[in-house]
Short mmCIF file of C-alpha atoms and ligand atoms in Angstrom, two decimals:
data_model
loop_
_atom_site.label_atom_id
_atom_site.label_comp_id
_atom_site.label_asym_id
_atom_site.label_seq_id
_atom_site.Cartn_x
_atom_site.Cartn_y
_atom_site.Cartn_z
CA MET A 4 34.57 -9.84 -37.99
CA GLU A 5 33.06 -6.69 -37.24
CA PHE A 6 29.75 -8.11 -38.04
CA ASN A 7 29.92 -10.30 -35.51
CA GLU A 8 31.49 -8.57 -33.48
CA GLU A 9 28.72 -5.86 -33.56
CA ILE A 10 25.99 -9.53 -32.99
CA ARG A 11 28.17 -10.22 -29.83
CA GLN A 12 27.82 -7.09 -28.19
CA GLU A 13 23.90 -6.78 -29.10
CA LEU A 14 23.77 -10.13 -27.72
CA ALA A 15 25.75 -8.73 -24.59
CA ALA A 16 23.00 -6.09 -23.99
CA ILE A 17 20.20 -9.06 -24.33
CA VAL A 18 21.41 -10.81 -22.02
CA GLU A 19 22.40 -7.68 -19.58
CA ALA A 20 18.47 -6.00 -19.48
CA LEU A 21 17.14 -10.08 -19.16
CA LYS A 22 19.43 -9.93 -16.16
CA SER A 23 18.69 -7.74 -14.75
CA ARG A 24 15.42 -7.52 -15.40
CA VAL A 25 15.01 -11.16 -13.89
CA ILE A 26 16.52 -9.31 -10.79
CA HIS A 27 13.97 -6.83 -10.56
CA GLU A 28 11.21 -8.82 -10.90
CA ARG A 29 12.93 -10.91 -8.23
CA ASP A 30 12.34 -8.40 -6.20
CA TYR A 31 8.94 -6.64 -7.02
CA GLY A 32 6.85 -9.94 -8.49
CA GLY A 33 5.10 -10.25 -12.06
CA THR A 34 4.80 -11.13 -15.17
CA TYR A 35 6.85 -9.41 -17.80
CA ARG A 36 7.75 -9.25 -21.02
CA VAL A 37 10.45 -9.55 -24.22
CA PHE A 38 10.40 -7.31 -26.63
CA SER A 39 11.99 -7.90 -30.28
CA MET A 40 14.99 -6.29 -31.16
CA SER A 41 15.05 -3.28 -33.91
CA ASP A 42 16.37 -4.76 -36.98
CA GLY A 43 17.58 -0.96 -38.08
CA ALA A 44 14.67 -1.11 -40.83
CA THR A 45 11.98 -1.77 -38.39
CA THR A 46 11.14 -1.73 -34.61
CA VAL A 47 9.38 -4.43 -33.53
CA ASP A 48 6.77 -3.79 -30.31
CA GLN A 49 5.17 -6.72 -30.12
CA PRO A 50 5.94 -9.05 -27.49
CA VAL A 51 8.06 -12.54 -28.96
CA PHE A 52 7.61 -14.34 -25.59
CA GLU A 53 6.42 -13.72 -22.08
CA ILE A 54 8.16 -14.81 -19.22
CA ASP A 55 5.95 -15.69 -15.92
CA ALA A 56 9.14 -14.55 -13.00
CA LYS A 57 7.85 -17.33 -10.62
CA VAL A 58 8.96 -20.35 -12.80
CA ASP A 59 10.18 -22.18 -10.51
CA GLU A 60 13.00 -24.26 -12.54
CA ALA A 61 14.87 -20.47 -11.92
CA GLY A 62 14.79 -21.12 -8.66
CA ILE A 63 13.24 -17.11 -8.48
CA GLU A 64 10.07 -17.83 -6.01
CA ASP A 65 12.10 -20.21 -3.42
CA LEU A 66 14.69 -16.65 -2.65
CA THR A 67 12.06 -14.68 -1.39
CA THR A 68 10.59 -14.94 1.65
CA LEU A 69 8.56 -12.39 3.85
CA ASP A 70 12.20 -11.49 5.75
CA THR A 71 14.10 -10.95 2.55
CA ILE A 72 11.13 -8.22 0.88
CA HIS A 73 11.23 -6.71 4.75
CA GLU A 74 15.61 -6.72 4.98
CA LYS A 75 15.11 -4.86 0.86
CA ILE A 76 12.33 -2.38 2.16
CA ALA A 77 13.97 -1.74 5.95
CA ASP A 78 15.25 1.91 4.65
CA CYS A 79 12.96 2.64 1.91
CA ARG A 80 11.72 6.69 0.63
CA LYS A 81 9.56 5.58 -1.77
CA CYS A 82 7.52 8.85 -0.22
CA GLY A 83 7.46 11.39 2.24
CA LEU A 84 6.15 9.14 5.14
CA GLY A 85 9.44 7.28 4.95
CA SER A 86 11.60 10.33 6.40
CA MET A 87 8.98 10.67 9.64
CA ARG A 88 8.43 7.23 10.84
CA THR A 89 9.74 5.66 13.84
CA ASN A 90 10.22 2.34 12.44
CA LEU A 91 8.75 0.83 9.41
CA VAL A 92 5.17 -1.96 10.29
CA PHE A 93 6.20 -4.41 7.37
CA GLY A 94 3.78 -7.24 9.45
CA GLU A 95 3.57 -9.91 11.27
CA GLY A 96 2.33 -14.02 11.75
CA ASN A 97 2.22 -16.76 10.15
CA PRO A 98 4.13 -16.66 6.63
CA HIS A 99 2.04 -19.65 5.45
CA ALA A 100 -1.90 -18.32 7.08
CA ASP A 101 -4.60 -19.01 4.62
CA LEU A 102 -5.58 -15.92 6.57
CA VAL A 103 -4.17 -12.25 6.24
CA PHE A 104 -5.62 -9.41 7.76
CA VAL A 105 -4.68 -5.92 5.66
CA GLY A 106 -5.49 -2.53 7.44
CA GLU A 107 -5.01 0.74 6.03
CA ALA A 108 -1.77 1.95 7.75
CA PRO A 109 0.02 2.12 11.18
CA GLY A 110 -0.86 4.00 14.26
CA GLU A 111 1.14 5.79 16.49
CA GLN A 112 1.18 3.15 18.82
CA GLU A 113 2.43 0.99 15.71
CA ASP A 114 5.13 3.17 14.59
CA ARG A 115 5.59 3.77 17.96
CA GLN A 116 6.21 -0.29 17.77
CA GLY A 117 6.71 -1.08 14.64
CA ARG A 118 4.16 -4.27 14.73
CA PRO A 119 0.68 -3.53 13.32
CA PHE A 120 -2.70 -3.02 15.08
CA VAL A 121 -1.13 -3.28 18.63
CA GLY A 122 -3.52 -0.13 20.06
CA ARG A 123 -7.00 -0.36 20.98
CA ALA A 124 -8.07 -1.21 17.44
CA GLY A 125 -5.67 -3.66 17.57
CA GLN A 126 -6.57 -5.17 20.96
CA LEU A 127 -10.39 -5.72 19.73
CA LEU A 128 -8.68 -7.10 16.06
CA THR A 129 -6.83 -9.58 18.89
CA ARG A 130 -10.09 -10.76 20.05
CA ILE A 131 -11.59 -11.31 17.13
CA ILE A 132 -9.84 -13.23 15.79
CA GLU A 133 -9.67 -15.54 19.16
CA ALA A 134 -13.25 -15.71 18.54
CA MET A 135 -12.60 -17.03 15.53
CA GLY A 136 -11.01 -19.60 17.63
CA LEU A 137 -7.67 -18.57 16.41
CA LYS A 138 -4.46 -16.62 17.45
CA ARG A 139 -3.00 -13.75 16.20
CA HIS A 140 0.64 -16.26 15.10
CA ASP A 141 -1.92 -18.12 13.09
CA VAL A 142 -3.19 -15.41 10.46
CA TYR A 143 -1.00 -12.75 9.16
CA ILE A 144 -1.72 -9.22 9.67
CA CYS A 145 0.33 -5.94 7.50
CA ASN A 146 -1.12 -2.91 6.08
CA ILE A 147 -1.45 -1.39 3.46
CA LEU A 148 1.06 1.31 4.22
CA LYS A 149 3.79 0.67 6.17
CA CYS A 150 4.24 3.75 7.30
CA ARG A 151 2.33 5.79 9.49
CA PRO A 152 1.15 9.14 8.18
CA PRO A 153 1.05 12.20 10.27
CA GLY A 154 -1.89 13.00 12.89
CA ASN A 155 -3.49 9.40 11.42
CA ARG A 156 -4.33 10.99 8.12
CA ASN A 157 -6.09 9.45 5.15
CA PRO A 158 -2.93 7.75 2.64
CA LYS A 159 -2.51 10.31 -0.27
CA PRO A 160 -2.74 8.06 -3.92
CA ALA A 161 1.02 8.80 -4.54
CA GLU A 162 1.93 6.92 -0.82
CA ILE A 163 -0.57 3.38 -2.00
CA ARG A 164 0.98 3.63 -5.64
CA ALA A 165 4.36 3.14 -3.51
CA CYS A 166 3.76 0.71 -0.83
CA GLU A 167 0.84 -1.18 -2.49
CA PRO A 168 3.84 -3.74 -4.59
CA PHE A 169 5.29 -4.63 -0.84
CA LEU A 170 1.96 -5.50 -0.53
CA LEU A 171 1.74 -7.86 -2.76
CA GLN A 172 5.02 -9.80 -2.63
CA GLN A 173 3.59 -9.75 0.76
CA LEU A 174 0.83 -12.08 -0.37
CA ASP A 175 2.76 -13.16 -3.38
CA VAL A 176 4.90 -15.22 -0.89
CA ILE A 177 1.77 -16.14 1.97
CA ARG A 178 -0.40 -16.91 -0.98
CA PRO A 179 -3.25 -16.66 1.57
CA LYS A 180 -6.79 -18.21 0.63
CA VAL A 181 -8.68 -15.39 1.84
CA ILE A 182 -7.72 -11.69 2.80
CA CYS A 183 -10.31 -9.99 5.43
CA ALA A 184 -9.55 -6.16 4.73
CA LEU A 185 -10.46 -4.37 7.15
CA GLY A 186 -12.06 -0.29 6.99
CA THR A 187 -13.08 1.59 3.83
CA PHE A 188 -9.71 2.59 2.94
CA ALA A 189 -8.13 -0.51 2.87
CA ALA A 190 -11.71 -2.27 0.60
CA LYS A 191 -12.08 0.55 -1.31
CA THR A 192 -8.18 0.87 -1.98
CA LEU A 193 -7.56 -2.68 -2.85
CA LEU A 194 -10.67 -3.69 -4.88
CA ASP A 195 -10.33 -0.04 -6.79
CA THR A 196 -13.68 1.22 -5.96
CA ASP A 197 -15.72 4.40 -4.15
CA VAL A 198 -18.79 1.59 -4.14
CA PRO A 199 -19.05 2.04 0.49
CA ILE A 200 -17.91 -0.72 2.59
CA SER A 201 -21.81 -1.26 4.34
CA LEU A 202 -21.98 -2.88 0.38
CA LEU A 203 -18.88 -4.40 -0.45
CA ARG A 204 -18.80 -6.34 3.25
CA GLY A 205 -20.61 -9.42 3.44
CA LYS A 206 -19.32 -11.33 0.68
CA PHE A 207 -16.12 -12.14 -1.18
CA HIS A 208 -14.32 -10.12 -4.57
CA ALA A 209 -11.64 -11.14 -6.20
CA TYR A 210 -8.21 -9.74 -5.27
CA HIS A 211 -5.40 -10.36 -7.65
CA GLY A 212 -7.05 -14.19 -8.16
CA ILE A 213 -7.64 -14.19 -3.78
CA LYS A 214 -10.85 -13.16 -1.82
CA LEU A 215 -10.89 -10.83 -0.75
CA MET A 216 -13.61 -10.12 2.20
CA PRO A 217 -14.23 -6.45 3.74
CA THR A 218 -15.26 -5.60 6.87
CA TYR A 219 -15.55 -2.58 8.99
CA HIS A 220 -12.96 -2.18 10.94
CA PRO A 221 -11.68 -2.42 14.25
CA ALA A 222 -11.34 1.05 15.60
CA TYR A 223 -15.11 1.99 13.89
CA LEU A 224 -16.27 -0.77 16.25
CA LEU A 225 -15.03 0.63 18.89
CA ARG A 226 -16.66 4.30 17.67
CA ASN A 227 -20.04 2.00 17.01
CA PRO A 228 -20.45 -1.26 19.01
CA GLY A 229 -23.63 -2.24 17.42
CA SER A 230 -21.65 -3.13 13.99
CA LYS A 231 -19.82 -5.97 15.21
CA LYS A 232 -22.79 -7.96 15.05
CA GLN A 233 -21.95 -7.37 10.97
CA VAL A 234 -18.63 -7.73 11.27
CA TRP A 235 -19.41 -11.37 12.98
CA GLU A 236 -21.32 -12.29 10.20
CA ASP A 237 -18.81 -11.93 7.22
CA VAL A 238 -15.75 -13.39 9.61
CA GLN A 239 -18.11 -16.49 9.48
CA VAL A 240 -18.46 -16.72 6.36
CA ILE A 241 -14.56 -16.59 6.26
CA MET A 242 -14.69 -19.39 8.89
CA LYS A 243 -16.80 -21.78 6.34
CA GLU A 244 -14.77 -20.56 3.30
CA LEU A 245 -11.12 -22.24 5.44
CA ASN A 246 -13.42 -24.92 7.04
CA ILE A 247 -12.63 -22.84 10.74
CA GLN A 248 -15.04 -23.98 13.30
CA VAL A 249 -15.23 -23.14 16.54
CA ARG A 250 -15.45 -25.37 19.45
CA PRO A 251 -17.44 -24.51 22.49
CA GLY A 252 -16.17 -22.63 24.82
CA GLU A 253 -13.08 -21.85 22.54
CA SER A 254 -13.70 -18.45 21.56
N1 URA B 317 -5.14 1.02 11.98
C1 URA B 317 -4.53 0.11 10.97
O1 URA B 317 -5.04 0.03 9.81
N2 URA B 317 -3.35 -0.52 11.43
C2 URA B 317 -2.94 -0.68 12.18
O2 URA B 317 -1.84 -1.25 11.96
C3 URA B 317 -3.55 -0.03 13.32
C4 URA B 317 -4.55 0.73 13.45
#
């Protein structure tokens, strides 16, 4: 009797742990492992099975939308930038976009308006998108960091670690075919490399199984208009991949 009660309590604890793990995975994504329990004599620390948290039968995937992620992180204070922002800049555009542009972090205008790429660099990005024969609402636009670093300083590693999981969740919902990483910082961070953007750009790399094209940041283009040609070359590689054709006079 006593033994049964012990087992019952142990099972209840396992169910409780699994439940909170599933909720965690629903919110933060990823594959997780279930470890066997200690049998009292030996603690088995090998995974006994793996569960993909995105299994359809569980209906988990269907519950997560961009809106639910946005709601969940609306009050985020995972790093110090949370207390300095005017607005969290989540991202905007087509939730089913084939193409996602990822920049570095919100600037002053973005922080003020709560929207990505709305300043001068953003206007140039809009023109690049339109030159592809698309509109902003056809693609999805977001940043690695959701909050503005003071004075537009470079994001710190701890801020990236805190914020990048949100980008992964967004991408998991959108499931784009191509990501265009805008600028040195986005490209190096997402690809976890120190290779300069001049060497990274022009070809696809892999980011969590998604094709990623690094190219120069629109803000860099404002200072170095001579590099627009290379960005246009990169954009054309993306267009070819996505089978986007611009009809004459359209762009
Ligand atoms: N620069 C970025 O990297 N992101 C923005 O949203 C605006 C400027």
